[in-house]
Short mmCIF file of C-alpha atoms in Angstrom, two decimals:
data_model
loop_
_atom_site.label_atom_id
_atom_site.label_comp_id
_atom_site.label_asym_id
_atom_site.label_seq_id
_atom_site.Cartn_x
_atom_site.Cartn_y
_atom_site.Cartn_z
CA UNK L 1 2.56 -16.48 15.35
CA UNK L 2 1.21 -16.02 11.82
CA UNK L 3 -2.44 -17.05 12.11
CA UNK L 4 -5.25 -17.44 14.62
CA UNK L 5 -7.18 -20.71 14.82
CA UNK L 6 -10.59 -20.59 13.17
CA UNK L 7 -13.65 -21.23 15.36
CA UNK L 8 -15.30 -24.65 15.09
CA UNK L 9 -18.50 -23.28 13.54
CA UNK L 10 -17.60 -20.64 11.00
CA UNK L 11 -20.27 -18.18 9.79
CA UNK L 12 -21.06 -17.67 6.13
CA UNK L 13 -18.30 -16.32 3.91
CA UNK L 14 -20.47 -13.25 3.43
CA UNK L 15 -24.08 -12.25 3.87
CA UNK L 16 -26.41 -9.40 3.13
CA UNK L 17 -28.88 -9.33 5.97
CA UNK L 18 -32.21 -7.83 4.90
CA UNK L 19 -34.36 -6.50 7.74
CA UNK L 20 -37.94 -6.74 6.49
CA UNK L 21 -39.29 -5.07 9.63
CA UNK L 22 -37.23 -2.01 8.72
CA UNK L 23 -38.61 -2.11 5.19
CA UNK L 24 -42.19 -2.28 6.43
CA UNK L 25 -41.55 0.63 8.78
CA UNK L 26 -40.05 2.61 5.91
CA UNK L 27 -43.15 2.04 3.77
CA UNK L 28 -45.36 3.27 6.59
CA UNK L 29 -43.14 6.33 7.11
CA UNK L 30 -43.23 7.14 3.40
CA UNK L 31 -47.00 6.84 3.31
CA UNK L 32 -47.10 9.39 6.12
CA UNK L 33 -44.99 11.78 4.01
CA UNK L 34 -47.62 11.60 1.25
CA UNK L 35 -50.90 10.94 3.05
CA UNK L 36 -53.10 12.03 0.16
CA UNK L 37 -51.50 9.77 -2.43
CA UNK L 38 -51.20 6.05 -3.08
CA UNK L 39 -47.69 4.61 -2.79
CA UNK L 40 -45.75 2.56 -5.33
CA UNK L 41 -42.84 0.59 -3.89
CA UNK L 42 -40.27 0.29 -6.65
CA UNK L 43 -38.65 -3.16 -6.60
CA UNK L 44 -36.66 -2.99 -9.84
CA UNK L 45 -33.19 -4.54 -10.07
CA UNK L 46 -34.01 -7.12 -7.38
CA UNK L 47 -35.36 -4.38 -5.12
CA UNK L 48 -32.15 -2.36 -5.42
CA UNK L 49 -30.19 -5.49 -4.55
CA UNK L 50 -32.32 -6.50 -1.58
CA UNK L 51 -34.40 -9.23 -3.26
CA UNK L 52 -37.51 -8.38 -5.26
CA UNK L 53 -40.05 -10.94 -4.12
CA UNK L 54 -39.46 -10.85 -0.33
CA UNK L 55 -39.28 -7.05 -0.39
CA UNK L 56 -42.38 -6.74 -2.56
CA UNK L 57 -44.33 -8.93 -0.17
CA UNK L 58 -43.15 -6.91 2.82
CA UNK L 59 -44.00 -3.62 1.09
CA UNK L 60 -47.51 -4.78 0.21
CA UNK L 61 -48.03 -6.06 3.77
CA UNK L 62 -47.11 -2.58 5.03
CA UNK L 63 -49.59 -0.84 2.77
CA UNK L 64 -47.92 -0.24 -0.59
CA UNK L 65 -50.71 0.12 -3.17
CA UNK L 66 -48.56 -0.50 -6.25
CA UNK L 67 -45.33 -2.25 -7.14
CA UNK L 68 -43.00 -0.79 -9.77
CA UNK L 69 -40.39 -2.46 -11.96
CA UNK L 70 -38.20 -1.35 -14.81
CA UNK L 71 -38.43 -4.37 -17.10
CA UNK L 72 -41.44 -6.49 -18.01
CA UNK L 73 -39.52 -9.60 -16.99
CA UNK L 74 -39.27 -8.20 -13.47
CA UNK L 75 -43.01 -7.53 -13.38
CA UNK L 76 -43.87 -10.98 -14.70
CA UNK L 77 -41.62 -12.59 -12.08
CA UNK L 78 -43.61 -10.83 -9.36
CA UNK L 79 -46.86 -12.16 -10.80
CA UNK L 80 -45.38 -15.65 -11.08
CA UNK L 81 -44.51 -15.43 -7.38
CA UNK L 82 -48.15 -14.66 -6.58
CA UNK L 83 -47.92 -10.93 -5.91
CA UNK L 84 -51.40 -9.42 -6.25
CA UNK L 85 -52.57 -5.88 -6.95
CA UNK L 86 -51.29 -3.26 -9.32
CA UNK L 87 -47.86 -3.72 -10.90
CA UNK L 88 -46.29 -1.33 -13.40
CA UNK L 89 -43.23 -1.66 -15.63
CA UNK L 90 -41.73 1.04 -17.82
CA UNK L 91 -38.59 -0.03 -19.69
CA UNK L 92 -39.71 -1.59 -22.97
CA UNK L 93 -37.88 -2.36 -26.19
CA UNK L 94 -39.39 -3.42 -29.53
CA UNK L 95 -40.64 -6.99 -29.52
CA UNK L 96 -41.03 -7.07 -25.75
CA UNK L 97 -43.44 -9.48 -24.05
CA UNK L 98 -46.49 -7.25 -24.41
CA UNK L 99 -49.05 -10.03 -24.54
CA UNK L 100 -47.65 -11.74 -21.46
CA UNK L 101 -47.83 -8.44 -19.58
CA UNK L 102 -51.41 -7.84 -20.72
CA UNK L 103 -52.48 -11.32 -19.67
CA UNK L 104 -50.78 -10.82 -16.29
CA UNK L 105 -52.73 -7.57 -15.79
CA UNK L 106 -49.55 -5.49 -15.64
CA UNK L 107 -49.64 -1.76 -16.37
CA UNK L 108 -47.23 -0.95 -19.19
CA UNK L 109 -45.64 2.40 -19.94
CA UNK L 110 -45.79 3.88 -23.43
CA UNK L 111 -43.47 6.71 -24.46
CA UNK L 112 -43.87 6.67 -28.23
CA UNK L 113 -45.99 5.56 -31.14
CA UNK L 114 -44.01 2.36 -31.83
CA UNK L 115 -44.84 1.10 -28.34
CA UNK L 116 -48.51 2.00 -28.62
CA UNK L 117 -48.66 0.13 -31.95
CA UNK L 118 -47.07 -2.99 -30.46
CA UNK L 119 -49.20 -3.03 -27.34
CA UNK L 120 -52.46 -2.61 -29.28
CA UNK L 121 -51.49 -5.48 -31.58
CA UNK L 122 -50.76 -7.62 -28.53
CA UNK L 123 -54.11 -6.65 -27.02
CA UNK L 124 -55.89 -7.89 -30.15
CA UNK L 125 -54.10 -11.21 -29.79
CA UNK L 126 -54.87 -11.45 -26.10
CA UNK L 127 -58.50 -10.44 -26.69
CA UNK L 128 -58.41 -8.11 -23.71
CA UNK L 129 -57.48 -4.45 -23.26
CA UNK L 130 -53.99 -3.47 -22.19
CA UNK L 131 -53.51 -1.27 -19.15
CA UNK L 132 -51.39 1.55 -20.55
CA UNK L 133 -49.73 4.53 -18.86
CA UNK L 134 -48.55 7.36 -21.09
CA UNK L 135 -45.18 8.77 -20.08
CA UNK L 136 -44.38 12.44 -20.67
CA UNK L 137 -40.87 13.78 -21.04
CA UNK L 138 -41.16 16.93 -18.96
CA UNK L 139 -37.46 17.68 -19.05
CA UNK L 140 -35.44 14.66 -17.97
CA UNK L 141 -34.54 13.97 -21.59
CA UNK L 142 -34.60 10.21 -21.16
CA UNK L 143 -37.76 8.10 -21.61
CA UNK L 144 -41.11 9.71 -22.28
CA UNK L 145 -42.92 11.50 -25.07
CA UNK L 146 -41.94 15.04 -26.01
CA UNK L 147 -44.48 17.81 -25.42
CA UNK L 148 -46.17 19.42 -28.39
CA UNK L 149 -47.03 17.48 -31.53
CA UNK L 150 -45.57 14.20 -30.30
CA UNK L 151 -47.67 14.25 -27.13
CA UNK L 152 -50.77 15.32 -29.05
CA UNK L 153 -50.33 12.44 -31.47
CA UNK L 154 -49.75 9.87 -28.74
CA UNK L 155 -52.79 11.02 -26.78
CA UNK L 156 -54.96 10.99 -29.91
CA UNK L 157 -53.93 7.47 -30.91
CA UNK L 158 -54.23 6.16 -27.34
CA UNK L 159 -57.78 7.48 -27.15
CA UNK L 160 -58.55 5.88 -30.51
CA UNK L 161 -57.24 2.55 -29.26
CA UNK L 162 -59.24 2.97 -26.07
CA UNK L 163 -62.40 3.59 -28.10
CA UNK L 164 -61.72 0.31 -29.92
CA UNK L 165 -61.44 -1.51 -26.60
CA UNK L 166 -57.76 -2.31 -27.10
CA UNK L 167 -56.29 -0.25 -24.25
CA UNK L 168 -57.32 1.40 -21.03
CA UNK L 169 -55.27 4.53 -20.35
CA UNK L 170 -54.73 4.05 -16.64
CA UNK L 171 -52.04 6.62 -15.96
CA UNK L 172 -50.19 9.77 -17.00
CA UNK L 173 -46.71 10.06 -15.57
CA UNK L 174 -43.23 11.55 -15.75
CA UNK L 175 -39.92 11.57 -13.86
CA UNK L 176 -37.85 14.34 -12.26
CA UNK L 177 -34.27 15.07 -13.28
CA UNK L 178 -33.09 16.99 -10.20
CA UNK L 179 -35.55 16.43 -7.35
CA UNK L 180 -32.57 15.45 -5.18
CA UNK L 181 -31.08 18.95 -5.61
CA UNK L 182 -33.18 21.32 -3.49
CA UNK L 183 -34.11 24.52 -5.31
CA UNK L 184 -32.93 23.38 -8.74
CA UNK L 185 -34.87 25.43 -11.33
CA UNK L 186 -35.74 22.34 -13.36
CA UNK L 187 -38.01 21.08 -10.58
CA UNK L 188 -40.60 23.84 -10.92
CA UNK L 189 -40.24 23.78 -14.72
CA UNK L 190 -40.91 20.04 -14.92
CA UNK L 191 -43.83 20.26 -12.51
CA UNK L 192 -45.41 23.00 -14.59
CA UNK L 193 -44.90 21.10 -17.83
CA UNK L 194 -46.36 17.95 -16.30
CA UNK L 195 -49.49 19.82 -15.27
CA UNK L 196 -49.83 21.20 -18.79
CA UNK L 197 -49.40 17.80 -20.45
CA UNK L 198 -51.84 16.14 -18.04
CA UNK L 199 -54.38 18.91 -18.63
CA UNK L 200 -54.04 18.51 -22.40
CA UNK L 201 -54.68 14.76 -22.20
CA UNK L 202 -57.60 15.12 -19.81
CA UNK L 203 -59.22 17.87 -21.89
CA UNK L 204 -59.28 15.44 -24.79
CA UNK L 205 -60.89 12.67 -22.81
CA UNK L 206 -58.19 10.73 -20.99
CA UNK L 207 -59.45 9.65 -17.57
CA UNK L 208 -56.42 8.22 -15.77
CA UNK L 209 -56.63 6.26 -12.56
CA UNK L 210 -53.34 7.82 -11.43
CA UNK L 211 -51.14 10.79 -12.30
CA UNK L 212 -47.62 10.63 -10.90
CA UNK L 213 -44.20 12.26 -11.09
CA UNK L 214 -42.83 12.08 -7.53
CA UNK L 215 -39.82 9.84 -6.92
CA UNK L 216 -38.18 9.29 -3.50
CA UNK L 217 -36.76 12.82 -3.06
CA UNK L 218 -39.96 14.45 -4.28
CA UNK L 219 -42.02 12.25 -1.98
CA UNK L 220 -39.95 13.45 0.96
CA UNK L 221 -39.63 17.14 0.13
CA UNK L 222 -42.13 18.26 -2.57
CA UNK L 223 -45.74 17.71 -1.44
CA UNK L 224 -47.00 19.71 -4.41
CA UNK L 225 -45.72 16.90 -6.66
CA UNK L 226 -47.59 14.04 -5.02
CA UNK L 227 -50.72 14.02 -7.21
CA UNK L 228 -52.43 10.59 -7.02
CA UNK L 229 -49.40 8.36 -6.55
CA UNK L 230 -45.80 8.59 -5.37
CA UNK L 231 -43.06 6.18 -6.47
CA UNK L 232 -40.53 5.40 -3.76
CA UNK L 233 -37.41 3.52 -4.76
CA UNK L 234 -34.26 3.95 -2.70
CA UNK L 235 -36.13 5.46 0.26
CA UNK L 236 -38.08 2.21 0.63
CA UNK L 237 -34.79 0.58 1.57
CA UNK L 238 -33.97 3.20 4.18
CA UNK L 239 -31.39 5.18 2.21
CA UNK L 240 -31.61 8.92 1.74
CA UNK L 241 -31.86 9.87 -1.94
CA UNK L 242 -29.39 12.69 -1.31
CA UNK L 243 -27.23 13.70 1.66
CA UNK L 244 -28.24 17.30 0.91
CA UNK L 245 -31.85 16.45 1.69
CA UNK L 246 -31.11 14.76 5.02
CA UNK L 247 -30.09 11.50 6.59
CA UNK L 248 -32.38 8.47 6.67
CA UNK L 249 -33.15 9.22 10.32
CA UNK L 250 -34.23 12.76 9.38
CA UNK L 251 -37.04 11.21 7.35
CA UNK L 252 -37.90 8.42 9.79
CA UNK L 253 -36.21 5.77 7.65
CA UNK L 254 -33.87 2.93 8.53
CA UNK L 255 -31.41 1.17 6.20
CA UNK L 256 -32.59 -2.34 5.41
CA UNK L 257 -29.35 -4.06 4.30
CA UNK L 258 -26.34 -4.97 6.42
CA UNK L 259 -23.40 -6.39 4.47
CA UNK L 260 -20.82 -8.44 6.36
CA UNK L 261 -18.21 -11.11 5.80
CA UNK L 262 -16.09 -13.51 7.84
CA UNK L 263 -12.38 -12.84 7.95
CA UNK L 264 -10.70 -15.53 5.88
CA UNK L 265 -7.20 -14.99 7.28
CA UNK L 266 -5.42 -12.96 9.94
CA UNK L 267 -1.61 -12.82 9.79
CA UNK L 268 1.40 -10.89 10.99
CA UNK L 269 3.56 -9.06 8.45
CA UNK L 270 6.64 -6.86 8.85
CA UNK L 271 6.90 -3.19 8.02
CA UNK L 272 7.46 -2.38 4.37
CA UNK L 273 5.27 -5.25 3.20
CA UNK L 274 3.33 -4.60 -0.03
CA UNK L 275 -0.37 -5.40 0.03
CA UNK L 276 -2.55 -6.47 -2.91
CA UNK L 277 -2.10 -5.78 -6.61
CA UNK L 278 0.28 -2.99 -7.53
CA UNK L 279 1.45 -2.56 -3.93
CA UNK L 280 -0.59 0.63 -3.65
CA UNK L 281 -0.40 0.06 0.09
CA UNK L 282 2.79 -0.75 1.97
CA UNK L 283 2.64 -1.45 5.69
CA UNK L 284 4.20 1.43 7.67
CA UNK L 285 5.43 -0.98 10.36
CA UNK L 286 4.92 -4.46 11.72
CA UNK L 287 1.18 -5.13 11.80
CA UNK L 288 -1.58 -7.67 11.27
CA UNK L 289 -3.58 -7.97 8.08
CA UNK L 290 -7.12 -9.29 7.75
CA UNK L 291 -8.41 -10.85 4.56
CA UNK L 292 -12.04 -10.02 3.74
CA UNK L 293 -13.47 -12.51 1.18
CA UNK L 294 -15.45 -10.01 -0.89
CA UNK L 295 -14.35 -8.29 -4.07
CA UNK L 296 -15.55 -6.51 -7.14
CA UNK L 297 -17.15 -9.74 -8.40
CA UNK L 298 -19.43 -9.40 -5.38
CA UNK L 299 -20.12 -5.74 -6.09
CA UNK L 300 -17.47 -4.14 -3.89
CA UNK L 301 -16.42 -1.08 -5.92
CA UNK L 302 -12.80 -1.13 -7.03
CA UNK L 303 -12.96 2.66 -6.80
CA UNK L 304 -13.09 2.17 -3.02
CA UNK L 305 -9.54 0.77 -3.00
CA UNK L 306 -7.54 2.28 -0.11
CA UNK L 307 -10.70 4.09 1.01
CA UNK L 308 -13.60 1.75 1.81
CA UNK L 309 -14.42 1.52 5.54
CA UNK L 310 -14.98 -1.75 7.43
CA UNK L 311 -15.85 -2.38 11.07
CA UNK L 312 -13.86 -5.20 12.71
CA UNK L 313 -14.16 -5.84 16.45
CA UNK L 314 -15.57 -2.40 17.12
CA UNK L 315 -12.96 -0.44 15.16
CA UNK L 316 -13.16 1.20 11.76
CA UNK L 317 -10.56 -0.13 9.36
CA UNK L 318 -9.82 1.03 5.85
CA UNK L 319 -9.17 -1.14 2.81
CA UNK L 320 -5.42 -1.55 2.43
CA UNK L 321 -4.56 -1.32 -1.24
CA UNK L 322 -6.61 -2.47 -4.16
CA UNK L 323 -9.90 -4.34 -4.12
CA UNK L 324 -9.43 -7.58 -6.08
CA UNK L 325 -12.07 -9.71 -7.77
CA UNK L 326 -12.83 -11.87 -4.75
CA UNK L 327 -11.14 -10.25 -1.76
CA UNK L 328 -9.54 -7.25 -0.15
CA UNK L 329 -7.29 -6.64 2.84
CA UNK L 330 -7.59 -4.43 5.90
CA UNK L 331 -4.74 -3.37 8.14
CA UNK L 332 -5.70 -4.41 11.67
CA UNK L 333 -2.93 -2.40 13.28
CA UNK L 334 -1.63 -5.28 15.37
CA UNK L 335 -5.04 -6.46 16.62
CA UNK L 336 -5.63 -10.20 16.32
CA UNK L 337 -9.24 -11.13 15.70
CA UNK L 338 -9.69 -14.81 14.92
CA UNK L 339 -10.37 -15.99 11.38
CA UNK L 340 -14.13 -16.05 11.04
CA UNK L 341 -14.53 -12.81 12.99
CA UNK L 342 -17.17 -10.53 11.50
CA UNK L 343 -16.19 -7.68 9.22
CA UNK L 344 -19.13 -5.32 8.68
CA UNK L 345 -18.91 -3.27 5.53
CA UNK L 346 -22.10 -1.29 5.98
CA UNK L 347 -25.41 -1.30 7.80
CA UNK L 348 -27.74 1.10 9.64
CA UNK L 349 -24.85 2.46 11.72
CA UNK L 350 -26.31 1.41 15.08
CA UNK L 351 -23.18 -0.49 16.11
CA UNK L 352 -20.82 2.15 14.83
CA UNK L 353 -20.47 0.41 11.48
CA UNK L 354 -20.16 2.36 8.23
CA UNK L 355 -23.27 3.02 6.17
CA UNK L 356 -23.91 2.68 2.45
CA UNK L 357 -23.52 6.45 2.24
CA UNK L 358 -20.03 6.16 3.77
CA UNK L 359 -19.15 3.69 1.03
CA UNK L 360 -20.63 5.96 -1.60
CA UNK L 361 -18.40 8.78 -0.42
CA UNK L 362 -15.37 6.48 -0.42
CA UNK L 363 -16.07 5.28 -3.97
CA UNK L 364 -17.18 8.60 -5.44
CA UNK L 365 -20.67 7.38 -6.26
CA UNK L 366 -24.17 7.28 -4.74
CA UNK L 367 -25.59 4.93 -2.14
CA UNK L 368 -28.09 3.60 -4.71
CA UNK L 369 -25.20 1.97 -6.56
CA UNK L 370 -23.56 0.57 -3.43
CA UNK L 371 -26.53 -1.58 -2.42
CA UNK L 372 -27.80 -2.41 -5.92
CA UNK L 373 -24.48 -3.78 -7.16
CA UNK L 374 -24.05 -6.41 -4.42
CA UNK L 375 -23.82 -9.62 -6.46
CA UNK L 376 -25.53 -12.97 -6.41
CA UNK L 377 -22.59 -14.73 -4.71
CA UNK L 378 -23.62 -12.93 -1.54
CA UNK L 379 -26.64 -14.71 -0.03
CA UNK L 380 -29.52 -12.56 1.15
CA UNK L 381 -30.56 -13.56 4.65
CA UNK L 382 -34.02 -12.27 5.56
CA UNK L 383 -34.83 -11.40 9.15
CA UNK L 384 -38.04 -10.19 10.80
CA UNK L 385 -40.16 -11.72 8.05
CA UNK L 386 -43.29 -11.84 10.18
CA UNK L 387 -45.56 -8.81 10.03
CA UNK L 388 -45.27 -6.56 13.10
CA UNK L 389 -48.05 -6.84 15.62
#
């Protein structure tokens, strides 16, 4: 016998089930971790792979005060979908759609003089002030304005533009480098520098609506960093920002995405049979192989070859050999699930399935990347869309 007969009604090839009730509960839990601050749910990169618009709506329904995106296109897509309230975006390049963002009432981040120049010109064209947040580089060394003369100049010119009615400085903000590493000396250093840079701006007349530096790990573990607003990204989706900090359950969070696929083939093979490209796996004896129709084109990391865990019929299996573009194989050890049987790659772990963190460990990466990289060939199936209660 080489194959099992497929069931009459086969499930989807693959699916990423998104539990919006879990997301709403996560937002409420995160608000409880920072009760004195507003909460920004970060929905960049399609809400870390979960789907920006449905997740944004669920987050707002659960009490998120702000939505955050990286690119202006992401922010404008939220507005086009009818999302109300405050939306911020922070990753700009010269010539970006400043006017469109201004007209959509989106808060834009400014890290340098070129950006302030472009946004003020766009505000003149739009005949309305731009909502601008000044970003300080407090030590991450990525985006943001350097302290000292650069910051002084940016603050001075922003206040001048505000006096002309071209901008409204709505925020002062920064981002941690190592908040996911408890006790790292850069945390206290960045917090101190942020306070200094905020104080400098406020002494010269900036009156921000919000001051913020806390990301997910800082929201969970550094109450002194909460200020007026916390920005929660990966934690919104029920994933711990660092195993060192704790598991999702330790923080009252629940993973939102469950990734599964239907076995495309189950067959018997003899011992000594090579499996997948390069024959990096050779069957140790007669066995059954299951074909999982997901590959690196779907976001399954090739680095997880011979390591990624999968739950099939209640048992953990491990990828046998290399992950290919569209598929990979698991050694079923002689078991014979039917084609179409569910293979669960990761989820909350309730049914004994692996989690995104298990996959991160297998691939030598972080759980952020595991969920965010799941590609568009995998349909998102939303469950529990109705608001609780």
